[in-house]
mmCIF file of C-alpha atoms and ligand atoms in Angstrom:
data_model
loop_
_atom_site.group_PDB
_atom_site.id
_atom_site.type_symbol
_atom_site.label_atom_id
_atom_site.label_comp_id
_atom_site.label_asym_id
_atom_site.label_seq_id
_atom_site.Cartn_x
_atom_site.Cartn_y
_atom_site.Cartn_z
ATOM 1 C CA MET A 139 -83.562 73.421 41.950
ATOM 2 C CA PRO A 140 -82.359 74.401 38.682
ATOM 3 C CA SER A 141 -81.463 78.016 38.921
ATOM 4 C CA GLY A 142 -79.623 80.991 36.960
ATOM 5 C CA SER A 143 -77.907 84.349 38.140
ATOM 6 C CA ALA A 144 -76.885 87.452 36.677
ATOM 7 C CA PRO A 145 -75.071 90.306 38.392
ATOM 8 C CA GLY A 146 -76.096 94.013 38.591
ATOM 9 C CA LYS A 147 -73.800 96.057 36.322
ATOM 10 C CA VAL A 148 -72.262 100.442 36.994
ATOM 11 C CA ILE A 149 -71.609 102.068 33.824
ATOM 12 C CA LEU A 150 -68.186 103.920 33.847
ATOM 13 C CA TYR A 151 -68.895 106.709 31.227
ATOM 14 C CA GLY A 152 -71.983 106.622 28.242
ATOM 15 C CA GLU A 153 -74.955 105.850 30.014
ATOM 16 C CA HIS A 154 -77.887 107.608 27.304
ATOM 17 C CA ALA A 155 -75.638 108.038 24.804
ATOM 18 C CA VAL A 156 -74.864 104.745 23.872
ATOM 19 C CA VAL A 157 -78.849 104.066 22.479
ATOM 20 C CA PHE A 158 -78.267 106.231 20.031
ATOM 21 C CA GLY A 159 -75.141 104.192 19.061
ATOM 22 C CA GLU A 160 -72.204 106.131 20.752
ATOM 23 C CA PRO A 161 -69.631 103.402 22.493
ATOM 24 C CA ALA A 162 -70.271 103.113 26.815
ATOM 25 C CA ALA A 163 -68.659 100.904 29.104
ATOM 26 C CA ALA A 164 -69.697 99.259 32.525
ATOM 27 C CA VAL A 165 -68.449 96.472 35.228
ATOM 28 C CA ALA A 166 -70.835 94.008 36.627
ATOM 29 C CA VAL A 167 -70.673 94.370 40.046
ATOM 30 C CA ASP A 168 -71.251 91.516 43.039
ATOM 31 C CA LEU A 169 -74.195 92.017 43.381
ATOM 32 C CA ARG A 170 -76.386 88.943 41.784
ATOM 33 C CA ALA A 171 -79.873 87.915 40.695
ATOM 34 C CA GLU A 172 -81.116 84.920 41.823
ATOM 35 C CA VAL A 173 -83.824 83.066 39.614
ATOM 36 C CA TYR A 174 -84.639 79.386 41.008
ATOM 37 C CA ALA A 175 -87.515 77.689 38.456
ATOM 38 C CA ARG A 176 -90.011 73.749 39.857
ATOM 39 C CA PRO A 177 -92.502 72.799 37.487
ATOM 40 C CA HIS A 178 -95.795 73.957 38.285
ATOM 41 C CA PRO A 179 -99.517 73.425 36.964
ATOM 42 C CA GLU A 180 -98.926 77.489 36.583
ATOM 43 C CA TRP A 181 -96.710 79.972 36.420
ATOM 44 C CA ARG A 182 -95.929 81.540 39.398
ATOM 45 C CA ALA A 183 -92.978 84.753 40.099
ATOM 46 C CA ASP A 184 -92.873 84.869 43.821
ATOM 47 C CA GLY A 185 -96.104 83.746 44.461
ATOM 48 C CA ALA A 186 -97.949 86.354 41.607
ATOM 49 C CA THR A 187 -98.677 85.326 38.390
ATOM 50 C CA LEU A 188 -96.689 87.002 35.738
ATOM 51 C CA ASP A 189 -98.959 90.049 35.181
ATOM 52 C CA ASP A 190 -98.752 91.925 38.000
ATOM 53 C CA PRO A 191 -96.475 94.903 36.265
ATOM 54 C CA LYS A 192 -93.398 94.130 38.799
ATOM 55 C CA TYR A 193 -92.867 91.029 37.160
ATOM 56 C CA ALA A 194 -92.658 92.588 33.534
ATOM 57 C CA TYR A 195 -89.300 91.846 32.587
ATOM 58 C CA VAL A 196 -89.801 87.825 33.362
ATOM 59 C CA LYS A 197 -93.083 87.509 31.424
ATOM 60 C CA ALA A 198 -90.926 89.114 28.346
ATOM 61 C CA ALA A 199 -87.942 86.806 29.027
ATOM 62 C CA VAL A 200 -90.369 83.460 30.189
ATOM 63 C CA GLU A 201 -92.373 84.914 26.848
ATOM 64 C CA ARG A 202 -89.146 84.781 24.423
ATOM 65 C CA GLY A 203 -86.746 81.942 26.551
ATOM 66 C CA TRP A 204 -89.038 79.070 27.281
ATOM 67 C CA ARG A 205 -91.271 76.146 25.215
ATOM 68 C CA GLY A 206 -91.910 74.048 27.985
ATOM 69 C CA PRO A 207 -94.670 73.657 31.362
ATOM 70 C CA PRO A 208 -95.425 76.470 33.187
ATOM 71 C CA GLN A 209 -92.763 76.969 36.385
ATOM 72 C CA TRP A 210 -92.814 78.485 39.393
ATOM 73 C CA LEU A 211 -90.310 80.874 39.757
ATOM 74 C CA GLU A 212 -88.308 82.250 43.314
ATOM 75 C CA ILE A 213 -86.397 86.045 42.125
ATOM 76 C CA ARG A 214 -84.376 86.567 45.085
ATOM 77 C CA SER A 215 -81.972 89.780 44.338
ATOM 78 C CA ARG A 216 -79.957 91.906 46.118
ATOM 79 C CA LEU A 217 -79.663 95.122 43.704
ATOM 80 C CA PRO A 218 -81.678 98.220 44.715
ATOM 81 C CA LEU A 219 -84.788 98.304 42.243
ATOM 82 C CA GLY A 220 -84.536 101.584 40.137
ATOM 83 C CA ALA A 221 -81.140 102.142 41.827
ATOM 84 C CA GLY A 222 -78.787 102.375 38.328
ATOM 85 C CA MET A 223 -77.204 99.236 39.231
ATOM 86 C CA GLY A 224 -79.098 97.142 36.451
ATOM 87 C CA SER A 225 -81.272 94.958 38.837
ATOM 88 C CA SER A 226 -84.334 94.521 35.254
ATOM 89 C CA ALA A 227 -81.185 93.207 33.963
ATOM 90 C CA ALA A 228 -79.892 90.505 36.274
ATOM 91 C CA VAL A 229 -83.541 89.522 36.509
ATOM 92 C CA THR A 230 -84.021 89.378 33.147
ATOM 93 C CA VAL A 231 -80.342 87.810 32.414
ATOM 94 C CA ALA A 232 -80.876 85.502 35.497
ATOM 95 C CA THR A 233 -83.909 84.178 34.301
ATOM 96 C CA LEU A 234 -83.176 83.520 30.416
ATOM 97 C CA THR A 235 -80.027 81.470 31.882
ATOM 98 C CA ALA A 236 -82.687 79.180 34.591
ATOM 99 C CA LEU A 237 -84.547 78.900 31.376
ATOM 100 C CA GLN A 238 -82.115 77.239 28.849
ATOM 101 C CA GLY A 239 -79.824 76.145 31.421
ATOM 102 C CA MET A 240 -83.039 73.324 31.753
ATOM 103 C CA SER A 241 -83.725 73.258 28.042
ATOM 104 C CA GLY A 242 -80.064 72.344 27.569
ATOM 105 C CA THR A 243 -79.599 75.433 24.890
ATOM 106 C CA PHE A 244 -77.680 77.605 26.935
ATOM 107 C CA SER A 245 -75.037 80.315 25.312
ATOM 108 C CA ARG A 246 -74.212 83.252 26.721
ATOM 109 C CA GLU A 247 -74.239 85.003 23.360
ATOM 110 C CA ARG A 248 -77.980 83.949 22.350
ATOM 111 C CA VAL A 249 -79.006 84.598 26.711
ATOM 112 C CA ALA A 250 -77.396 88.665 25.641
ATOM 113 C CA LEU A 251 -79.370 88.636 23.059
ATOM 114 C CA GLU A 252 -82.298 87.596 24.440
ATOM 115 C CA ALA A 253 -82.275 90.035 27.080
ATOM 116 C CA PHE A 254 -81.904 92.854 25.241
ATOM 117 C CA GLU A 255 -84.843 91.530 23.698
ATOM 118 C CA VAL A 256 -86.796 91.484 26.702
ATOM 119 C CA GLU A 257 -85.428 94.883 27.865
ATOM 120 C CA LEU A 258 -86.659 96.751 24.636
ATOM 121 C CA ALA A 259 -90.210 95.348 24.195
ATOM 122 C CA VAL A 260 -90.312 96.268 28.565
ATOM 123 C CA GLN A 261 -88.425 100.082 27.909
ATOM 124 C CA GLY A 262 -89.562 100.647 24.433
ATOM 125 C CA ARG A 263 -85.496 101.703 24.021
ATOM 126 C CA ALA A 264 -82.563 100.509 25.071
ATOM 127 C CA SER A 265 -79.060 99.692 24.366
ATOM 128 C CA PRO A 266 -77.517 96.242 24.719
ATOM 129 C CA ILE A 267 -74.940 97.947 27.654
ATOM 130 C CA ASP A 268 -76.942 96.443 30.882
ATOM 131 C CA THR A 269 -78.355 93.079 29.500
ATOM 132 C CA SER A 270 -74.648 91.959 28.040
ATOM 133 C CA ALA A 271 -72.845 93.020 31.506
ATOM 134 C CA ALA A 272 -75.154 91.095 33.218
ATOM 135 C CA THR A 273 -74.415 88.382 31.031
ATOM 136 C CA ALA A 274 -70.632 88.275 30.405
ATOM 137 C CA GLY A 275 -70.142 89.742 33.480
ATOM 138 C CA ARG A 276 -66.213 91.411 34.704
ATOM 139 C CA GLY A 277 -66.094 94.692 32.211
ATOM 140 C CA VAL A 278 -68.032 95.726 29.011
ATOM 141 C CA LEU A 279 -67.268 97.938 26.298
ATOM 142 C CA VAL A 280 -70.275 98.361 23.387
ATOM 143 C CA LEU A 281 -67.773 100.143 20.442
ATOM 144 C CA ARG A 282 -69.566 100.641 16.679
ATOM 145 C CA GLN A 283 -66.877 98.276 15.848
ATOM 146 C CA ARG A 284 -65.363 95.049 16.071
ATOM 147 C CA GLU A 285 -61.678 95.333 18.337
ATOM 148 C CA GLU A 286 -60.150 93.071 20.433
ATOM 149 C CA GLY A 287 -62.425 90.778 22.774
ATOM 150 C CA PHE A 288 -64.603 91.130 20.579
ATOM 151 C CA LEU A 289 -68.194 89.391 22.030
ATOM 152 C CA TRP A 290 -71.035 89.698 20.181
ATOM 153 C CA GLU A 291 -73.322 92.280 18.107
ATOM 154 C CA VAL A 292 -76.827 93.679 19.012
ATOM 155 C CA ARG A 293 -78.256 94.904 15.968
ATOM 156 C CA ARG A 294 -81.815 97.101 16.023
ATOM 157 C CA GLY A 295 -82.649 98.588 13.199
ATOM 158 C CA GLU A 296 -79.732 100.909 11.935
ATOM 159 C CA THR A 297 -78.256 100.720 14.964
ATOM 160 C CA ALA A 298 -75.399 97.928 15.041
ATOM 161 C CA TRP A 299 -73.487 97.541 19.237
ATOM 162 C CA GLN A 300 -70.348 95.217 18.830
ATOM 163 C CA VAL A 301 -69.867 93.921 22.635
ATOM 164 C CA HIS A 302 -66.168 94.140 23.602
ATOM 165 C CA ALA A 303 -64.849 91.869 27.359
ATOM 166 C CA VAL A 304 -62.039 94.362 28.894
ATOM 167 C CA ASP A 305 -60.199 94.103 30.773
ATOM 168 C CA LEU A 306 -59.077 97.074 33.616
ATOM 169 C CA PRO A 307 -56.345 97.314 36.326
ATOM 170 C CA LYS A 308 -57.261 97.117 39.640
ATOM 171 C CA PHE A 309 -59.706 100.749 40.383
ATOM 172 C CA GLN A 310 -62.305 101.139 44.115
ATOM 173 C CA LEU A 311 -65.462 102.597 43.174
ATOM 174 C CA VAL A 312 -67.970 103.775 45.945
ATOM 175 C CA VAL A 313 -72.009 103.732 44.918
ATOM 176 C CA GLY A 314 -74.068 106.275 46.427
ATOM 177 C CA THR A 315 -77.430 105.668 45.947
ATOM 178 C CA THR A 316 -80.333 108.458 46.044
ATOM 179 C CA GLY A 317 -83.066 106.178 47.229
ATOM 180 C CA ILE A 318 -85.422 107.497 44.545
ATOM 181 C CA ALA A 319 -86.645 105.230 42.453
ATOM 182 C CA ALA A 320 -86.639 105.700 38.657
ATOM 183 C CA PRO A 321 -87.913 103.969 36.129
ATOM 184 C CA THR A 322 -84.788 103.812 32.780
ATOM 185 C CA GLY A 323 -87.960 104.130 29.814
ATOM 186 C CA PRO A 324 -89.588 106.929 30.176
ATOM 187 C CA ILE A 325 -86.578 108.522 30.922
ATOM 188 C CA VAL A 326 -84.715 107.259 27.981
ATOM 189 C CA ALA A 327 -87.479 108.266 25.992
ATOM 190 C CA GLY A 328 -87.004 111.886 27.279
ATOM 191 C CA VAL A 329 -83.544 112.498 26.340
ATOM 192 C CA ARG A 330 -84.184 110.951 22.682
ATOM 193 C CA GLU A 331 -87.246 114.099 21.992
ATOM 194 C CA ARG A 332 -84.778 116.356 23.685
ATOM 195 C CA VAL A 333 -81.322 114.982 21.203
ATOM 196 C CA GLU A 334 -83.970 114.717 18.073
ATOM 197 C CA LYS A 335 -85.358 118.458 18.808
ATOM 198 C CA ASP A 336 -81.561 120.101 19.869
ATOM 199 C CA PRO A 337 -78.386 119.714 17.759
ATOM 200 C CA ARG A 338 -76.365 121.457 21.669
ATOM 201 C CA ALA A 339 -78.026 117.780 23.373
ATOM 202 C CA ARG A 340 -77.081 115.737 20.006
ATOM 203 C CA ALA A 341 -73.189 117.427 20.582
ATOM 204 C CA ALA A 342 -73.709 115.995 24.177
ATOM 205 C CA VAL A 343 -74.380 112.112 22.962
ATOM 206 C CA GLU A 344 -71.494 112.602 21.178
ATOM 207 C CA ARG A 345 -69.422 114.379 23.652
ATOM 208 C CA ILE A 346 -69.999 111.462 25.562
ATOM 209 C CA GLY A 347 -69.215 109.106 22.917
ATOM 210 C CA GLN A 348 -65.222 110.521 22.988
ATOM 211 C CA ILE A 349 -65.532 110.329 26.901
ATOM 212 C CA THR A 350 -66.499 107.015 27.020
ATOM 213 C CA LEU A 351 -62.904 105.901 25.106
ATOM 214 C CA GLU A 352 -60.713 108.508 26.799
ATOM 215 C CA GLY A 353 -61.851 107.672 29.848
ATOM 216 C CA VAL A 354 -61.311 103.583 29.061
ATOM 217 C CA ALA A 355 -58.193 104.642 27.717
ATOM 218 C CA ALA A 356 -57.221 106.257 31.298
ATOM 219 C CA LEU A 357 -58.505 103.520 33.321
ATOM 220 C CA ARG A 358 -56.714 100.782 31.077
ATOM 221 C CA ARG A 359 -53.304 102.856 31.513
ATOM 222 C CA SER A 360 -54.169 103.298 35.585
ATOM 223 C CA ASP A 361 -54.415 107.306 35.069
ATOM 224 C CA LEU A 362 -57.129 107.742 37.336
ATOM 225 C CA VAL A 363 -56.356 111.370 37.543
ATOM 226 C CA THR A 364 -57.877 111.512 34.223
ATOM 227 C CA ALA A 365 -60.345 109.130 34.040
ATOM 228 C CA GLY A 366 -61.565 110.562 36.886
ATOM 229 C CA VAL A 367 -61.974 114.141 34.917
ATOM 230 C CA LEU A 368 -63.390 112.099 32.913
ATOM 231 C CA MET A 369 -66.502 111.444 34.978
ATOM 232 C CA ASP A 370 -66.628 114.475 36.021
ATOM 233 C CA GLN A 371 -67.285 115.721 32.229
ATOM 234 C CA ASN A 372 -69.120 112.891 31.357
ATOM 235 C CA HIS A 373 -71.651 113.675 34.189
ATOM 236 C CA ALA A 374 -71.760 116.940 33.324
ATOM 237 C CA LEU A 375 -72.954 116.222 30.211
ATOM 238 C CA LEU A 376 -75.508 114.353 31.448
ATOM 239 C CA ASN A 377 -76.730 116.887 33.327
ATOM 240 C CA GLU A 378 -76.821 118.988 30.076
ATOM 241 C CA LEU A 379 -79.647 116.183 28.369
ATOM 242 C CA ARG A 380 -81.053 116.949 31.769
ATOM 243 C CA VAL A 381 -81.611 113.240 33.059
ATOM 244 C CA GLY A 382 -79.151 114.533 36.694
ATOM 245 C CA GLY A 383 -81.323 114.916 39.430
ATOM 246 C CA PRO A 384 -80.627 117.688 43.009
ATOM 247 C CA MET A 385 -79.870 114.527 45.324
ATOM 248 C CA LEU A 386 -77.510 113.364 42.556
ATOM 249 C CA GLU A 387 -76.019 116.323 42.295
ATOM 250 C CA SER A 388 -75.671 116.341 46.146
ATOM 251 C CA LEU A 389 -73.997 113.001 46.563
ATOM 252 C CA VAL A 390 -71.667 113.619 42.972
ATOM 253 C CA LYS A 391 -70.247 117.345 44.639
ATOM 254 C CA ALA A 392 -70.028 115.728 48.654
ATOM 255 C CA ALA A 393 -68.001 112.698 46.728
ATOM 256 C CA ARG A 394 -65.776 114.494 44.870
ATOM 257 C CA LYS A 395 -64.191 116.262 48.257
ATOM 258 C CA HIS A 396 -62.658 112.308 48.575
ATOM 259 C CA ALA A 397 -62.372 110.727 45.062
ATOM 260 C CA TYR A 398 -60.421 111.551 41.935
ATOM 261 C CA GLY A 399 -63.723 111.953 39.630
ATOM 262 C CA ALA A 400 -67.979 110.737 40.403
ATOM 263 C CA LYS A 401 -70.684 110.885 38.222
ATOM 264 C CA LEU A 402 -74.109 110.006 38.139
ATOM 265 C CA THR A 403 -74.762 105.837 36.347
ATOM 266 C CA GLY A 404 -77.805 104.283 34.507
ATOM 267 C CA ALA A 405 -80.667 105.691 33.768
ATOM 268 C CA GLY A 406 -79.981 109.069 36.239
ATOM 269 C CA VAL A 407 -82.978 111.835 37.713
ATOM 270 C CA GLY A 408 -82.934 109.590 40.953
ATOM 271 C CA GLY A 409 -80.390 106.115 40.700
ATOM 272 C CA SER A 410 -77.116 105.976 42.064
ATOM 273 C CA MET A 411 -73.964 107.542 41.682
ATOM 274 C CA ILE A 412 -69.851 106.305 41.500
ATOM 275 C CA ALA A 413 -66.848 107.425 42.563
ATOM 276 C CA LEU A 414 -63.758 106.607 41.446
ATOM 277 C CA THR A 415 -61.710 106.819 44.666
ATOM 278 C CA ASP A 416 -58.271 105.354 46.980
ATOM 279 C CA VAL A 417 -59.601 106.427 50.085
ATOM 280 C CA PRO A 418 -63.566 104.377 49.640
ATOM 281 C CA GLU A 419 -64.387 104.702 53.157
ATOM 282 C CA GLU A 420 -64.006 108.591 53.169
ATOM 283 C CA ALA A 421 -65.995 109.014 50.033
ATOM 284 C CA VAL A 422 -68.719 106.718 52.218
ATOM 285 C CA THR A 423 -68.557 108.746 54.539
ATOM 286 C CA ALA A 424 -69.662 111.877 52.459
ATOM 287 C CA ILE A 425 -72.113 110.417 50.518
ATOM 288 C CA GLU A 426 -73.674 109.523 53.612
ATOM 289 C CA GLU A 427 -73.508 112.866 55.134
ATOM 290 C CA ALA A 428 -75.163 114.575 51.945
ATOM 291 C CA GLY A 429 -77.974 112.118 52.933
ATOM 292 C CA GLY A 430 -77.455 108.945 50.622
ATOM 293 C CA ARG A 431 -76.965 105.157 50.992
ATOM 294 C CA ALA A 432 -72.488 104.737 50.179
ATOM 295 C CA PHE A 433 -70.900 100.779 49.757
ATOM 296 C CA THR A 434 -68.134 100.253 47.820
ATOM 297 C CA VAL A 435 -68.494 97.703 44.738
ATOM 298 C CA SER A 436 -66.319 94.714 43.407
ATOM 299 C CA VAL A 437 -65.751 93.489 39.898
ATOM 300 C CA ASP A 438 -67.735 90.494 39.569
ATOM 301 C CA ARG A 439 -65.713 88.057 37.321
ATOM 302 C CA GLU A 440 -68.559 85.320 36.541
ATOM 303 C CA GLY A 441 -71.175 86.962 34.699
ATOM 304 C CA ALA A 442 -74.727 84.630 34.048
ATOM 305 C CA LYS A 443 -74.247 81.132 35.546
ATOM 306 C CA VAL A 444 -76.184 78.169 35.376
ATOM 307 C CA GLY A 445 -76.984 76.469 38.551
ATOM 308 C CA PRO A 446 -76.916 72.994 39.953
HETATM 309 C C1 MEV B 795 -79.584 102.498 31.648
HETATM 310 O O1 MEV B 795 -78.487 101.670 32.635
HETATM 311 C C2 MEV B 795 -78.653 103.042 30.700
HETATM 312 C C3 MEV B 795 -79.214 103.494 29.700
HETATM 313 O O2 MEV B 795 -78.299 103.800 28.545
HETATM 314 C C4 MEV B 795 -80.231 102.809 29.295
HETATM 315 C C5 MEV B 795 -79.756 101.980 28.343
HETATM 316 O O3 MEV B 795 -78.359 101.874 27.721
HETATM 317 O O4 MEV B 795 -80.957 101.199 28.054
HETATM 318 C C6 MEV B 795 -79.604 104.300 30.464
#
């Protein structure tokens, strides 16, 4: 059966600020979404119509990425929903990959650009970080300018994001999920309002952009101490943007005892946090004792893939 698959992601530095064009860095993680397609008289996703709000991203992907006859889509995802791990982006990218694979038009750049448009249509406002990480796999760095490793440019009005592949030396990441599902759209809208009204929020966004560049440089030279301190600082600035939450705070504090640094990852409020550590078992235990669910993640090396 034709299929497409794509990984989830965690953002290392730069969430929210990237929506305003600031740099951000993410790694794709080895939890994937898979979409299988077979012809059917009417469109279905796991048996439901595409008008079911649960399949808003799938519907938008079909509308942008397919001119052929209707299909029955089966969606399998190992990514927790609303957990800041890019589940919507992975499903969107996997759907577009399956559809482009069937029409013989698959290209990573085309998938990344269409997936960004899908997120934008469903969420109202977005950056390309989640969709590009799900498409490219490995490490992804979004910058204002083009540098070595340039993959593609994503544009929206005045904002242009230059998406790069970045190969980082090995490091260990633990993810802690709060279990609180937090939809990205309204959180991103809240940050926009704050940034438009409050110069301190605007300054926080700019500082997060600098932290991303410093953090990626530290990871590149395997300076985990500095990379961890910068994660802590990034987290504090996200709290200033008011996208933290009490549960995230407990998990971050618990993890820091066994980590170089820790921060919320993704849209925040609920969702997940990450810890940079070389004692992952201790960090996992600490996060679970604080009430979260925790696991180590490895970097996905494949990105979007067309199935047989
Ligand atoms: C969500 O994973 C990341 C945000 O920066 C939104 C986006 O970039 O589209 C909060």
